[in-house]
Every structure is written in structure tokens, then in C-alpha cells.
Short mmCIF file of C-alpha atoms and ligand atoms in Angstrom, two decimals:
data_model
loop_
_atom_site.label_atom_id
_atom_site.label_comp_id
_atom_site.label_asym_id
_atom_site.label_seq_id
_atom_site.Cartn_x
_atom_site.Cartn_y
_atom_site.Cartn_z
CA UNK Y 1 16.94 127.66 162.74
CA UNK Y 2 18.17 130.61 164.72
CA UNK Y 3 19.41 129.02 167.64
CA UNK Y 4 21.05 126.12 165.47
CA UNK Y 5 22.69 128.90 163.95
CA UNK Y 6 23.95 130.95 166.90
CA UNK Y 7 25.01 127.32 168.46
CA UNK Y 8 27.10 126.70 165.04
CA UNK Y 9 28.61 130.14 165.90
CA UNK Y 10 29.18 129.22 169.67
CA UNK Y 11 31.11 125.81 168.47
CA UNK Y 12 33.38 127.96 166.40
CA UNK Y 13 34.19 129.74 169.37
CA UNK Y 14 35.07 132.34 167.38
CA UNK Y 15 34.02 135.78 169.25
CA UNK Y 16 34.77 137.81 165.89
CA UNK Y 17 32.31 135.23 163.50
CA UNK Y 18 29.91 135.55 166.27
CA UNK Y 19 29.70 139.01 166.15
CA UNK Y 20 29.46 139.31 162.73
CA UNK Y 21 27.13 136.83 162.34
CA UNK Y 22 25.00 138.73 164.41
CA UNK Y 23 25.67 141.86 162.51
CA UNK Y 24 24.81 140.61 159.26
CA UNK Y 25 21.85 138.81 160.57
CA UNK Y 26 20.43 142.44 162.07
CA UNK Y 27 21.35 144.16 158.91
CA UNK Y 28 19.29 141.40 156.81
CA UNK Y 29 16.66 141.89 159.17
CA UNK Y 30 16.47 145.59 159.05
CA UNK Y 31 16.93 145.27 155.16
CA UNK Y 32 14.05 142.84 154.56
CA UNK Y 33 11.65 143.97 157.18
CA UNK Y 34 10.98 140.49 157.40
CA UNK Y 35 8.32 138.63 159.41
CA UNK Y 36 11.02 138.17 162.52
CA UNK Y 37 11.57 141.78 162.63
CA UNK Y 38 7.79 142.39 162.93
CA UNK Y 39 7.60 139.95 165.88
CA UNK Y 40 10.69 141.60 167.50
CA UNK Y 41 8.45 144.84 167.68
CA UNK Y 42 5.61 143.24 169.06
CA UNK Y 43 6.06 142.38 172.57
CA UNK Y 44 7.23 138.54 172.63
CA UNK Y 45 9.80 139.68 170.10
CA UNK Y 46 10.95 142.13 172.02
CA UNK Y 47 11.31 139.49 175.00
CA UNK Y 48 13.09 137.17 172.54
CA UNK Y 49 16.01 140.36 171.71
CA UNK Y 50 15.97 141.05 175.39
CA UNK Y 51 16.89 137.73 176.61
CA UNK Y 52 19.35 137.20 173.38
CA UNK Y 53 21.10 140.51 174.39
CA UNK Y 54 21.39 139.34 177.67
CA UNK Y 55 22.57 136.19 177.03
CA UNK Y 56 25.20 137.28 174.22
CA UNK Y 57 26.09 139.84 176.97
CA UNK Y 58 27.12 136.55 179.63
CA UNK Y 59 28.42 134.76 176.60
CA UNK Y 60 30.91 137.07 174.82
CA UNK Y 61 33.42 137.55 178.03
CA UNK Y 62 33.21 133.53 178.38
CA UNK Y 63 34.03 133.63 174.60
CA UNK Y 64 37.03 136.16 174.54
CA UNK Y 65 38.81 134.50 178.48
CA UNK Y 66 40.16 131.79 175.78
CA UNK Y 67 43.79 131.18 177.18
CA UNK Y 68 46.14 133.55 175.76
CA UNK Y 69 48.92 132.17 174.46
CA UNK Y 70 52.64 133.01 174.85
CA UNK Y 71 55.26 131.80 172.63
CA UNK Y 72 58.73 131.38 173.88
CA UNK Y 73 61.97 129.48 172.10
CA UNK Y 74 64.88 128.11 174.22
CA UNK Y 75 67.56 125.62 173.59
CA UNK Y 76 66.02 122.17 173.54
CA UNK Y 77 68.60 121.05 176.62
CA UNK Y 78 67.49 124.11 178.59
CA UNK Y 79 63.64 123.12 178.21
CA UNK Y 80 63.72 120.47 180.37
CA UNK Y 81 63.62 121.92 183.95
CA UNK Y 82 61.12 124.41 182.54
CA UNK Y 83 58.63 121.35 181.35
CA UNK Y 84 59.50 119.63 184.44
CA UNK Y 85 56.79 121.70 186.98
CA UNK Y 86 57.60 125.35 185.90
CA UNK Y 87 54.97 126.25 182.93
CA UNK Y 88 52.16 123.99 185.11
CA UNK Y 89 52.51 125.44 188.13
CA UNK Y 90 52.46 129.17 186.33
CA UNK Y 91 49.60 128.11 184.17
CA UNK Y 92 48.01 127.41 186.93
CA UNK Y 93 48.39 130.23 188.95
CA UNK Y 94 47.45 132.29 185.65
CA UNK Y 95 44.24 130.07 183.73
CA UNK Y 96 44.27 132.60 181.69
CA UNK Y 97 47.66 132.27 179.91
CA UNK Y 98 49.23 129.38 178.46
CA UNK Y 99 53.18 128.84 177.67
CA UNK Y 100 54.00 127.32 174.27
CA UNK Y 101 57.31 126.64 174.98
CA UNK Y 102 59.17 125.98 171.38
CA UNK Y 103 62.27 124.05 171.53
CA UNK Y 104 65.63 125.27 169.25
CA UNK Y 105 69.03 124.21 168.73
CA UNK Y 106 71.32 124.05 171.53
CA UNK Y 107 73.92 126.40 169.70
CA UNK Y 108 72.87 130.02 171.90
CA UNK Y 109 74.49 131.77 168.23
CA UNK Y 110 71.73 129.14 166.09
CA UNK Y 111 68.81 130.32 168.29
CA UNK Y 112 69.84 133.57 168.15
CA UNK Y 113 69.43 133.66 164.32
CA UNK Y 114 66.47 132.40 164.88
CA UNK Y 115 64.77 135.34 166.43
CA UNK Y 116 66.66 137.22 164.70
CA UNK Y 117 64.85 135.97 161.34
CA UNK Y 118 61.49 136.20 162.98
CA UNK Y 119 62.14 139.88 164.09
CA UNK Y 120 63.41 140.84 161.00
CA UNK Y 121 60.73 139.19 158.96
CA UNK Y 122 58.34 140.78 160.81
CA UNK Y 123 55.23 139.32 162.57
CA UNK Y 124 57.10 137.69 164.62
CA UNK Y 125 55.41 134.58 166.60
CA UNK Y 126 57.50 135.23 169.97
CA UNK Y 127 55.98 136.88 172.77
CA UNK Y 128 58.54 136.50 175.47
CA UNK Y 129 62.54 136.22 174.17
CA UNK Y 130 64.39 133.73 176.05
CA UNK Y 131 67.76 135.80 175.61
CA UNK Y 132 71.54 135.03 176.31
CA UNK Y 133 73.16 137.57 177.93
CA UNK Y 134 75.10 138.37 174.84
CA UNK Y 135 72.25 139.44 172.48
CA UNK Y 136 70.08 142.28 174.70
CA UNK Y 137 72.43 144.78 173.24
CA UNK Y 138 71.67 144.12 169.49
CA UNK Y 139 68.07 143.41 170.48
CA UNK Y 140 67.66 146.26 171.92
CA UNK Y 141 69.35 148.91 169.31
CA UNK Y 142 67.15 147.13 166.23
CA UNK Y 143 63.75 147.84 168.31
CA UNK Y 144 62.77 144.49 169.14
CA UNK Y 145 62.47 144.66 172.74
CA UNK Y 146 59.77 147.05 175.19
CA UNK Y 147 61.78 148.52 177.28
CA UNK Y 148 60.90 147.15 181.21
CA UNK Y 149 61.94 150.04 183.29
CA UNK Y 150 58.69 151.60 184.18
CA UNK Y 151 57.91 147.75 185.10
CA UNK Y 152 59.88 146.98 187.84
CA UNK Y 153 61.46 149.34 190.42
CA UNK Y 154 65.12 149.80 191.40
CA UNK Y 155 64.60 148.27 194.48
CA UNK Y 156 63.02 145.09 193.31
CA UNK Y 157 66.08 144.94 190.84
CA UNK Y 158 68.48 144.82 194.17
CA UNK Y 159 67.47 141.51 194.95
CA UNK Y 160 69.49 139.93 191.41
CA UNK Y 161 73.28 139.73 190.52
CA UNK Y 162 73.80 143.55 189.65
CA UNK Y 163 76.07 141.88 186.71
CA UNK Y 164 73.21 140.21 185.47
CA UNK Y 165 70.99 142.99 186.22
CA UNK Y 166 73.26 145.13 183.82
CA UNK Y 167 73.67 142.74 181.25
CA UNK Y 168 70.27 143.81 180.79
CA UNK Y 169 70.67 146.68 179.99
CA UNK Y 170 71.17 148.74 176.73
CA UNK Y 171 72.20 152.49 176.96
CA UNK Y 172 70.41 152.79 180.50
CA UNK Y 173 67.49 151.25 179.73
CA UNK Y 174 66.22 147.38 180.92
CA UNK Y 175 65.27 145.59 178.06
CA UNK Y 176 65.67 141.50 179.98
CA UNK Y 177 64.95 140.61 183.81
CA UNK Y 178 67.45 137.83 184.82
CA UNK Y 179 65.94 134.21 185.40
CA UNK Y 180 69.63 132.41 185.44
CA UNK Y 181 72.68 133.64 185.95
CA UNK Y 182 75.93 131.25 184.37
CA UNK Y 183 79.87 131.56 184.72
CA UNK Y 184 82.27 130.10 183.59
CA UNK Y 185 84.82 127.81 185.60
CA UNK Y 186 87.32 124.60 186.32
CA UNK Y 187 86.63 121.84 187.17
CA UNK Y 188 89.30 119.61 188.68
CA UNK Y 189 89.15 115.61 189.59
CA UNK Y 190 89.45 116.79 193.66
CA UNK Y 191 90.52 112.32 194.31
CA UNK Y 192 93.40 112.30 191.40
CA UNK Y 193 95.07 115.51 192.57
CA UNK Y 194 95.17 114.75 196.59
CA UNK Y 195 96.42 110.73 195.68
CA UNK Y 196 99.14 113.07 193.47
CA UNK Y 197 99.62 115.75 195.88
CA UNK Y 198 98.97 118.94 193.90
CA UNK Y 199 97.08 121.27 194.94
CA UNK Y 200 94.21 122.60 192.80
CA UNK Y 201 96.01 124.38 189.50
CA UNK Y 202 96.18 128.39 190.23
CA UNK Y 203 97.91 129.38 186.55
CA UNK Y 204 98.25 127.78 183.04
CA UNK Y 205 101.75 126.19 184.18
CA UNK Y 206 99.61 124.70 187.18
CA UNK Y 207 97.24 122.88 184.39
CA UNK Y 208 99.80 121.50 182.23
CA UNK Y 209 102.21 120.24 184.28
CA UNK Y 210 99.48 118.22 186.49
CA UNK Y 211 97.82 117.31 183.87
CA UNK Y 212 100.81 115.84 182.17
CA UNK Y 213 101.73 114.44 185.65
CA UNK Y 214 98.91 112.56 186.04
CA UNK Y 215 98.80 111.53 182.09
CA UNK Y 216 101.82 110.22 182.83
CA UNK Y 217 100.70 108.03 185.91
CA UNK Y 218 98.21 106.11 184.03
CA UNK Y 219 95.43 108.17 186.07
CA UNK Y 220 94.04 109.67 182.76
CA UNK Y 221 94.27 109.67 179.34
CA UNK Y 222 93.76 113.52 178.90
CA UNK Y 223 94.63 116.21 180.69
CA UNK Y 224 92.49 119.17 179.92
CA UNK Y 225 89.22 119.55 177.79
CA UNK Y 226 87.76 122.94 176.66
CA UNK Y 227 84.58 124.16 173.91
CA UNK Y 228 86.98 124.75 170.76
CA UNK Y 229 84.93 124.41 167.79
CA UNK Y 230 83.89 127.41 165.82
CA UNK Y 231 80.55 128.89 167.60
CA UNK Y 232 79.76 131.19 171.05
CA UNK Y 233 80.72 128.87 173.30
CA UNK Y 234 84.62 129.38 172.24
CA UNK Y 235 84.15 132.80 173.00
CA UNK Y 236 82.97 132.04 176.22
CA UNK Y 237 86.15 129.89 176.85
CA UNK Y 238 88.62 132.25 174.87
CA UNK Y 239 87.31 135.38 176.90
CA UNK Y 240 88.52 133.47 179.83
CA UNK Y 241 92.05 132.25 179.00
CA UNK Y 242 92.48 135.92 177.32
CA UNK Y 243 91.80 137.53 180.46
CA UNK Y 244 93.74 135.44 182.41
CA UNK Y 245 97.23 136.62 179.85
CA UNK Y 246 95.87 139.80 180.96
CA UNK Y 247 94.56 141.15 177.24
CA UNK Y 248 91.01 142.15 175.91
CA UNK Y 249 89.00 141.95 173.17
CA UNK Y 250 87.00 144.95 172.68
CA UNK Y 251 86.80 147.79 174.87
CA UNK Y 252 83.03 148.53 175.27
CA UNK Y 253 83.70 152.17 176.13
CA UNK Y 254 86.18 153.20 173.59
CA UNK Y 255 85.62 150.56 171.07
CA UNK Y 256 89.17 149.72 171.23
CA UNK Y 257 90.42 146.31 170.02
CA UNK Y 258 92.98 144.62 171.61
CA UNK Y 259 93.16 140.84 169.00
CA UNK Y 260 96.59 141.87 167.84
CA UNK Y 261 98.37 142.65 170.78
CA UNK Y 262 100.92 139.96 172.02
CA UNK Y 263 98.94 139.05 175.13
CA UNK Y 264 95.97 137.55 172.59
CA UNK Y 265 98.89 135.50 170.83
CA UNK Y 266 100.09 134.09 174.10
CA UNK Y 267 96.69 132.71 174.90
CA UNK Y 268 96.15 130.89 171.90
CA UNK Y 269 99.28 129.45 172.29
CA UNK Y 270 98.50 128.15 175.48
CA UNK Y 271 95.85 126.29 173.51
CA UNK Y 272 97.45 125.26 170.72
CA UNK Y 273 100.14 123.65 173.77
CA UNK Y 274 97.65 122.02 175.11
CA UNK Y 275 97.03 119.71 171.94
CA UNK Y 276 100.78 119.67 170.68
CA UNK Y 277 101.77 118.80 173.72
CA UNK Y 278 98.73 115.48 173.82
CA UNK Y 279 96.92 117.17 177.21
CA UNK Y 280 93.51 118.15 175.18
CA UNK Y 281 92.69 115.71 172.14
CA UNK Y 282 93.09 116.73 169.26
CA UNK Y 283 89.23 116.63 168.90
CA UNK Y 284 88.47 119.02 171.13
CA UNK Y 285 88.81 121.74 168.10
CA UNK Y 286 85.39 120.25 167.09
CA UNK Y 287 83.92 120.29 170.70
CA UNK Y 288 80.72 122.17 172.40
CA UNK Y 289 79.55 122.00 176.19
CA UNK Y 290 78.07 119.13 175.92
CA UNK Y 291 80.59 116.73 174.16
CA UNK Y 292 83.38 118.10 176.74
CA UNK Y 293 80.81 117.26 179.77
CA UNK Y 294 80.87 113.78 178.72
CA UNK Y 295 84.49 113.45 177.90
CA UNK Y 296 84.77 114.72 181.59
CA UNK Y 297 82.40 112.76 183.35
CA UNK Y 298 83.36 109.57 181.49
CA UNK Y 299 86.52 109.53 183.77
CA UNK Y 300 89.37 110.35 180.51
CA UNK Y 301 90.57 114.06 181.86
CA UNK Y 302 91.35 115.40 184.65
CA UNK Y 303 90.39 119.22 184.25
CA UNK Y 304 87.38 120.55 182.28
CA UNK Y 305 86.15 124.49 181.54
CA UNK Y 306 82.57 124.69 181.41
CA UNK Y 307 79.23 126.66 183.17
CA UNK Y 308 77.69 125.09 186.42
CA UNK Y 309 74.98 123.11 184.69
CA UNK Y 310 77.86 120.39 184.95
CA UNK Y 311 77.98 119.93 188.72
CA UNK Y 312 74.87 118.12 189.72
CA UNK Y 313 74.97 115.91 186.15
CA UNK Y 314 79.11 115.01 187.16
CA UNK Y 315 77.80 114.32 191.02
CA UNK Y 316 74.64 112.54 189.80
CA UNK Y 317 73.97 108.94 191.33
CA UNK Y 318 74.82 106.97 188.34
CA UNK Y 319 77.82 108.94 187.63
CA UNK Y 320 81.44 107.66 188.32
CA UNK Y 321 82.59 110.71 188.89
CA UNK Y 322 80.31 111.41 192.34
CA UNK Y 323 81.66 113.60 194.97
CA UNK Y 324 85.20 113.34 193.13
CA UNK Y 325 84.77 116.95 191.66
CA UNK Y 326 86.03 120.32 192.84
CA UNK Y 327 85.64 123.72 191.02
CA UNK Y 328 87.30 126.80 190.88
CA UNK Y 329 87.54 130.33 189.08
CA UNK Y 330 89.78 129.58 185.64
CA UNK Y 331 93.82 129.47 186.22
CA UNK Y 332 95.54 132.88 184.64
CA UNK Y 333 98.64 133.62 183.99
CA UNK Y 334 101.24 134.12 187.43
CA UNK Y 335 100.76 137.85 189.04
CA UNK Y 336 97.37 137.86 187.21
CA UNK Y 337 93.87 136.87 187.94
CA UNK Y 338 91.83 134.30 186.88
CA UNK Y 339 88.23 135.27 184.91
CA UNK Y 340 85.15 133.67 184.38
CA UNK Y 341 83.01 134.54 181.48
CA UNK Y 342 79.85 135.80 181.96
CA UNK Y 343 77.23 133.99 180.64
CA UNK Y 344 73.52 133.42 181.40
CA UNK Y 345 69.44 133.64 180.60
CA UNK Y 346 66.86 136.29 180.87
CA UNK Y 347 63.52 136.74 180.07
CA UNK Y 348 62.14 140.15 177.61
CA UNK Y 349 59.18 140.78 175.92
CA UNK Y 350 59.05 141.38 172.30
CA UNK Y 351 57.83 144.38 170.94
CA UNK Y 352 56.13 142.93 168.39
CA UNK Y 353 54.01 140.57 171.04
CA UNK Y 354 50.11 141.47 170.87
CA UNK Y 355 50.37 140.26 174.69
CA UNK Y 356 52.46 142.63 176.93
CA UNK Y 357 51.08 142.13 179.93
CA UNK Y 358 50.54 138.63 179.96
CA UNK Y 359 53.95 138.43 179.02
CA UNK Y 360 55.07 140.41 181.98
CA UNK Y 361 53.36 138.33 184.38
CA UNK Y 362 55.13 135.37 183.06
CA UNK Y 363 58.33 137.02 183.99
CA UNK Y 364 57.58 138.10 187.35
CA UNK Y 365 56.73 134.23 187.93
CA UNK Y 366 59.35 132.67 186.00
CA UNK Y 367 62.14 135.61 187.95
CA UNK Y 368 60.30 134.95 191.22
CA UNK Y 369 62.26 133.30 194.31
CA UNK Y 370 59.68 130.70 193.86
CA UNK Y 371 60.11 129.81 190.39
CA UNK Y 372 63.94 130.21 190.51
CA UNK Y 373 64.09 127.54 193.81
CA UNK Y 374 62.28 125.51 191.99
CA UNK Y 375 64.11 125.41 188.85
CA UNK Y 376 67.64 125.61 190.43
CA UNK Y 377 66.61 122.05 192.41
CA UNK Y 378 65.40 120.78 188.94
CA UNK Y 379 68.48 121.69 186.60
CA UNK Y 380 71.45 122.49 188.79
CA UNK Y 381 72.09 125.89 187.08
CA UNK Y 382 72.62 129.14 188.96
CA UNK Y 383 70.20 131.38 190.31
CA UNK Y 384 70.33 135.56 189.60
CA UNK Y 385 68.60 136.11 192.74
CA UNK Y 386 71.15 136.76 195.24
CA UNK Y 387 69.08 135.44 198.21
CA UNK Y 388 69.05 131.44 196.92
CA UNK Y 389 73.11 131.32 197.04
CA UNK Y 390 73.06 131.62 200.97
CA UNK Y 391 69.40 129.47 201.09
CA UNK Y 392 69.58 126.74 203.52
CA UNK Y 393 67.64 124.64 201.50
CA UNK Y 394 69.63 125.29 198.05
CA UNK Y 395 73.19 124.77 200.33
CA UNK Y 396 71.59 121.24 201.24
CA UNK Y 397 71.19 120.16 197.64
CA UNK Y 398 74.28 122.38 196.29
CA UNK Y 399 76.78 122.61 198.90
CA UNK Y 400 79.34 124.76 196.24
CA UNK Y 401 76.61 127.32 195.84
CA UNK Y 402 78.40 129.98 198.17
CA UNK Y 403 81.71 129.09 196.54
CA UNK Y 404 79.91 129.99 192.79
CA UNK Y 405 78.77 133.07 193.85
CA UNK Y 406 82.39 134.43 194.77
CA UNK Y 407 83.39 132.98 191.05
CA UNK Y 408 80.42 135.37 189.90
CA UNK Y 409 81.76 138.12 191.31
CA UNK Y 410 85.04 137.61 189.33
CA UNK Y 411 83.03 137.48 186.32
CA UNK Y 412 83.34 139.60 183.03
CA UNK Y 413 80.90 140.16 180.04
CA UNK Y 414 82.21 139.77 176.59
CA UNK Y 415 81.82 142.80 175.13
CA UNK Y 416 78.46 144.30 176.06
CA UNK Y 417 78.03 146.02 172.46
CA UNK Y 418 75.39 146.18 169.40
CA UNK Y 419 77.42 144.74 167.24
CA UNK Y 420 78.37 141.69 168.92
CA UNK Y 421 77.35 139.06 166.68
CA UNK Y 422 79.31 140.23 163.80
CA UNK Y 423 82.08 140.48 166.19
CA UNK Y 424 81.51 137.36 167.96
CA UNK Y 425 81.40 135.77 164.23
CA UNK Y 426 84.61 137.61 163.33
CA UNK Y 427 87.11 136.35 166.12
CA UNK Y 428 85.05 132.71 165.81
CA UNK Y 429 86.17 132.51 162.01
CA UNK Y 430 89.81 133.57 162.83
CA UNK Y 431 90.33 131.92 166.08
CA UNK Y 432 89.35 128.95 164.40
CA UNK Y 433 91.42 128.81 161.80
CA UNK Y 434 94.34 129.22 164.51
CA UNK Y 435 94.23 126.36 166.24
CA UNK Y 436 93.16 124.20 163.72
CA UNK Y 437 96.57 125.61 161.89
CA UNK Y 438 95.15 126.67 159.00
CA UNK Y 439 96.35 130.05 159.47
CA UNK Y 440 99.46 131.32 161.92
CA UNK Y 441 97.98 132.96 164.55
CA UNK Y 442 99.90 136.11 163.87
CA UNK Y 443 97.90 136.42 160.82
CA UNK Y 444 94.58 135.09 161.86
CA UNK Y 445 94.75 138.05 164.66
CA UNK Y 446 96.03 140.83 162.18
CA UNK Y 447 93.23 139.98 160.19
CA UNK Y 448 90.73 139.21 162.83
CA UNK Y 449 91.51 142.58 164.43
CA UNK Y 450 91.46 144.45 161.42
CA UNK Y 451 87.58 143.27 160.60
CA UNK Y 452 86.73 144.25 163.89
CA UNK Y 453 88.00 147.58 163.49
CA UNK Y 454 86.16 148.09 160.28
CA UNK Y 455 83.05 146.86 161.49
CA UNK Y 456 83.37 148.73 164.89
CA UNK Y 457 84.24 152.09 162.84
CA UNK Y 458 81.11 151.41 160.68
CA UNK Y 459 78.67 152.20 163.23
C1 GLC I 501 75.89 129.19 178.11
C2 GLC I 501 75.92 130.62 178.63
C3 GLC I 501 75.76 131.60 177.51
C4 GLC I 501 76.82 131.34 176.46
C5 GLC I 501 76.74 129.91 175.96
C6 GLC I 501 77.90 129.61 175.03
O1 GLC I 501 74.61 128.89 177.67
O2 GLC I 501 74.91 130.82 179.58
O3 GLC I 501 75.86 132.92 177.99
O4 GLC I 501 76.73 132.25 175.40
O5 GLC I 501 76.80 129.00 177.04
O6 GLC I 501 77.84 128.33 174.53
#
């Protein structure tokens, strides 16, 4: 009876209904003085508890080295390369800990509202945050993240980006450890512009009057494609092209707001040319990454703006655009310089997680050159370790790497602040409305600029 019971207990697997099962069962035992209890005092009994103690004592670590498990949520798209080697070869290295990788939306501002709900909730079920480099600052000022400083020393951080090291930051602290770094860039059809002559576009003039060039020759039906409907991504873009008229957004220091000044206007004019004047489709007001990658690689433009995930997919076997691609930093205006928006993925750990330190080693693997090599060859995307640009093996697969890491260093944050998202959601709303003309953009700045200002002085 007793051992059918303790084996019912041991197919539970349950440590915690083991234990108290046993409790219980001593209590009762003590309670009732019963007839067991009298044979664990005499001497067989007391062999019986000996060998029960000692085999509960072999049993119970068996029973608690169950796997733990950590819970992480990315972008469906950016779960592939991870399922494809990654979590096997780190679960096994670590037997201990398994990876329930979660797949979200593919919108970065969708999955961000999705830890965000958890976290505010409470109980959250993520362990390690899969974060863009946009969100560590509002993570970080609500409490959500452990801060990783006393984890990892300032010399180990010298081997990553220092931009993407300090995206990770929040008021001095490390609250994310890189795992990819992403910028923002052109990319040209190399084969139309040498049959045409022109060299690679170096401002906004550059782009249209190619691009209409080659529209013109029957070489393509577009010109130029770009992420314009209303989410992160045309943030991404619009940080770019407002750089490049030499304006700003928010000034991270001093919290001033530049949306109203005439260098912001200029910009989106130079997108709302582009689809007066037929070089972008009129579409592309609706567009994300993704539907502008295929626009591109289907052979109907001739530039595109997007991150470097696009390279190896545009160069891929089956793709008609092979080795007729070049890239560059983004054009800006003449006597200014061109910007690429700094984007990317890191890895924290949630304060909330019940598994710190299994989340931790997680991040040294997934951060490690190792890891990184390995998912660089698998998805094309950039590295934040330093080292793989210039790695023999990486320049083999990815000849442009070297090439990307000078566009990195040209690369600018959008505004590294706590209150990003509202920002972000502000100038998404406004710009928005802009170039799909249902507001001048005189006004939809005014107005956009004004919110900001609000919210900024509302801290
Ligand atoms: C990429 C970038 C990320 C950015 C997003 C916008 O995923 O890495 O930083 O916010 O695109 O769509």
C-alpha cells in the first residue's frame, strides 16, 4: 500500500505533493500511534525509515533537476534562425534549462504591448525580454528589468558595438546585452545604374532623378520604396530622411523638440515627392519591411530603405535579383550627411522571472561569438560583436559585412528616452496623416510637436 502510494507520488513528479504526502503520512502516524509506527521503533522498522530516508534523500534532487523553463517572445519572422540550431545546441549545453520560445507579431510596437501588458498585469510569464533597442529605456524606468551590471564586466562589454552597448543602457545602468545589432540603409539595383551610368545616389536629388531616369527607360516601374504605414518602422525610416535635411526629433538631453522646425517639413516633402511625382506607389503609405522587401526583390524598383536582414534573402539562389544589389548609408540632403537609424535586438531578464540565473546563462550563450556566428550564417542579420565583421569566415558568406559596419558607425538612436512609445505613437499618428494628405503637414507638425511637448513636460 505504502510503496503504491509513494510510486503514485513519484509519477506525479511533483517534489511539493511528495513532500507533503510524506508529511501528512508522519503526522497520521504520530497521531494514531498506529501499528506501523510501533514497527518503525522496533528494529526492522527502523531499517524500513532508514532506507526510505535514504532513498527520498537520492530521489528528491532527481525530482527538483526537472528542466527549468525560460519563456521568451520574439517576432514570429525573427524566430526562425533561433529554431534553426540555436535553442538545441544551448539546451544542450545546459540539460537543465529549456527555451520556450513564444512567437508574436512581427510589428516590434505590437510585441512591445505585449510585454508591456504582461508586466503591467503582473505575474508576468517572461523570463528573458527579447527587446528592441527602442524600449530598454521605458523598461527600465517602470522596474521591469534586473539591472546586469554587476553581471558582466566593462571589459567583456568592449568586445560589442559601444552603440549597441549603450542602447542598453538606462541612466548608467545595463538593463539588455546586445545579441543583434540592425541599421538602417539603401539599397540600389548595382546592374541598372552602371547600364545607365549613374553612380550610386549620394543626396535626395541623386534618388529622384535616377529613379525617374530609369522609370523612364522602361528598366522599372518604380523608383523608390520605403516602410510608410503608421507603426515603428516609419520612424525608423523618417529618423533617417530627417537627419539627412539636417533636423531632429527630440533632443534626449534637453528634451527639446525639433517636429516644427522647417527642416522636418522639408523631409516630408521629399516623401510626399516621391509619390506625386509616381517614383514610390502610392501604396507604399500602407507598407512595412516586409511588403517593401518583396516589392524590391520582385525586380519593380530600383532603390529600397530597409535593415540588412534583406541582403542574403535579395542575393538568395532563387532570387532574380542575385549579385545585382549594392548598399549604402541613406542619401541626405547636399553639404549634409547621410544617417542610418539605429535599430536592433538584445536580450534582458525580467525582474519578475523566478529564474535569474538560468536566464543569465542563456544570454551569455545566445551573446556568445559562438551563438552569434552561428545565427548571423543562419539569418543574414548583423552581429553586435565587433570581432565577426572582420571574420574570415563571416566575409566568405557576407562579403558587405566590413562595408555595414562603417554604415553602423554613422548610425543614430531615435530618441533614447522613457517616454518613447507615447512619442513614437505621437509623430506615427501625425506623420501619417501627412502623407496620406489628410492633414497639411504644417499642421500635422504644429500639432505633432505640441503633444510631444506636453507629454515631454509631464514627466
Ligand atoms: C527592426 C529594427 C528595430 C526597429 C524595427 C522597426 O526590427 O531592428 O530596431 O524598431 O525594425 O520596424
Amino acid at each position: 500500500m505504502l510503496i503504491l502510494f509513494f510510486d503514485w507520488c513519484l509519477k506525479l513528479k511533483s517534489p511539493l505533493i511528495f513532500l507533503n504526502s510524506i508529511k501528512m503520512f508522519e503526522l497520521n502516524l504520530l497521531k494514531k500511534k498506529s501499528k506501523i509506527f510501533q514497527k518503525l521503533k522496533s528494529r526492522t522498522g527502523l531499517f524500513f525509515a532508514v532506507s526510505l530516508s535514504i532513498i527520498l534523500l537520492s530521489i528528491l534532487p532527481a525530482l527538483s533537476q526537472q528542466p527549468v523553463v525560460l519563456n521568451l517572445l520574439m517576432a514570429a519572422p525573427d524566430a526562425q534562425p533561433w529554431k534553426e540550431g540555436l535553442l538545441k545546441d544551448f539546451e544542450s549545453k545546459n540539460p537543465g534549462i529549456r527555451i520556450n520560445l513564444i512567437e508574436g507579431p512581427n510589428a516590434t510596437n505590437l510585441l512591445e504591448d505585449l510585454y508591456t501588458s504582461a508586466f503591467i498585469l503582473g505575474d508576468s510569464p517572461y523570463d528573458l525580454v527579447n527587446m528592441d533597442i527602442i524600449w530598454t529605456s521605458k523598461f527600465a524606468a517602470a522596474g521591469w528589468l534586473l539591472d546586469l551590471d554587476n553581471r558582466i564586466s566593462l571589459e567583456e562589454l568592449t568586445a560589442f558595438s559601444p552603440q549597441d552597448v549603450n542602447g542598453g543602457r538606462y541612466e548608467g545602468k545595463l538593463y539588455r546585452i546586445p545579441m543583434r545589432s540592425d541599421v538602417g540603409m539603401l539599397y540600389y539595383r548595382e546592374d541598372l545604374l552602371q547600364q545607365a551610368g549613374f553612380q550610386p545616389p549620394e543626396t535626395f536629388e541623386d534618388l529622384i532623378k535616377i529613379s525617374q531616369a530609369l522609370q523612364k527607360q522602361g528598366k522599372v516601374k518604380w523608383g523608390y520604396v520605403w516602410q510608410g504605414r503608421q507603426y515603428e518602422g516609419l520612424m525608423a525610416m523618417f529618423m533617417e530622411v530627417l537627419k539627412g535635411y539636417g533636423g531632429f526629433w527630440v533632443k534626449p538631453d534637453t528634451l527639446e523638440v525639433g517636429l516644427d522646425r522647417p527642416e522636418t517639413l522639408r523631409a516630408i516633402a521629399f516623401l510626399k515627392d516621391t509619390i506625386s511625382q509616381g517614383i514610390s506607389p502610392p501604396g507604399v503609405t500602407t507598407y512595412q519591411e516586409e511588403d517593401t522587401r518583396r516589392f524590391f526583390q520582385s525586380g519593380q524598383t530600383a532603390f529600397l530603405r530597409s535593415w540588412p536582414y534583406v541582403w542574403p534573402l535579395a542575393n538568395q539562389a532563387d532570387s532574380p535579383l542575385k549579385g545585382k544589389v549594392g548598399i549604402k548609408t541613406m542619401v541626405s540632403n547636399s553639404g549634409k550627411t547621410g544617417a542610418a537609424c539605429l535599430g536592433g535586438w538584445g536580450l534582458g531578464i525580467a525582474k519578475s522571472s523566478k529564474h535569474p540565473e538560468e536566464a543569465w546563462k542563456a544570454i551569455q550563450y545566445f551573446t556568445s561569438v559562438q551563438a552569434q556566428r552561428q545565427f548571423i550564417f543562419n539569418s543574414g542579420s548583423v552581429p553586435s560583436r565587433v570581432s565577426l565583421f572582420k571574420d574570415p569566415e563571416v566575409i566568405a558568406k557576407y562579403p558587405h559585412y566590413p562595408q555595414l559596419l562603417e554604415v553602423e558607425k554613422q548610425a543614430v538612436l531615435r530618441p533614447p528616452i522613457a517616454q518613447y512609445a507615447q512619442t513614437s505613437d505621437i509623430l506615427q499618428r501625425y506623420l501619417s496623416a501627412a502623407l496620406t494628405n489628410s492633414m497639411t503637414p504644417e499642421k500635422a507638425m504644429k500639432a505633432a510637436a505640441n503633444e510631444t511637448r506636453t507629454l515631454l513636460k509631464s514627466r
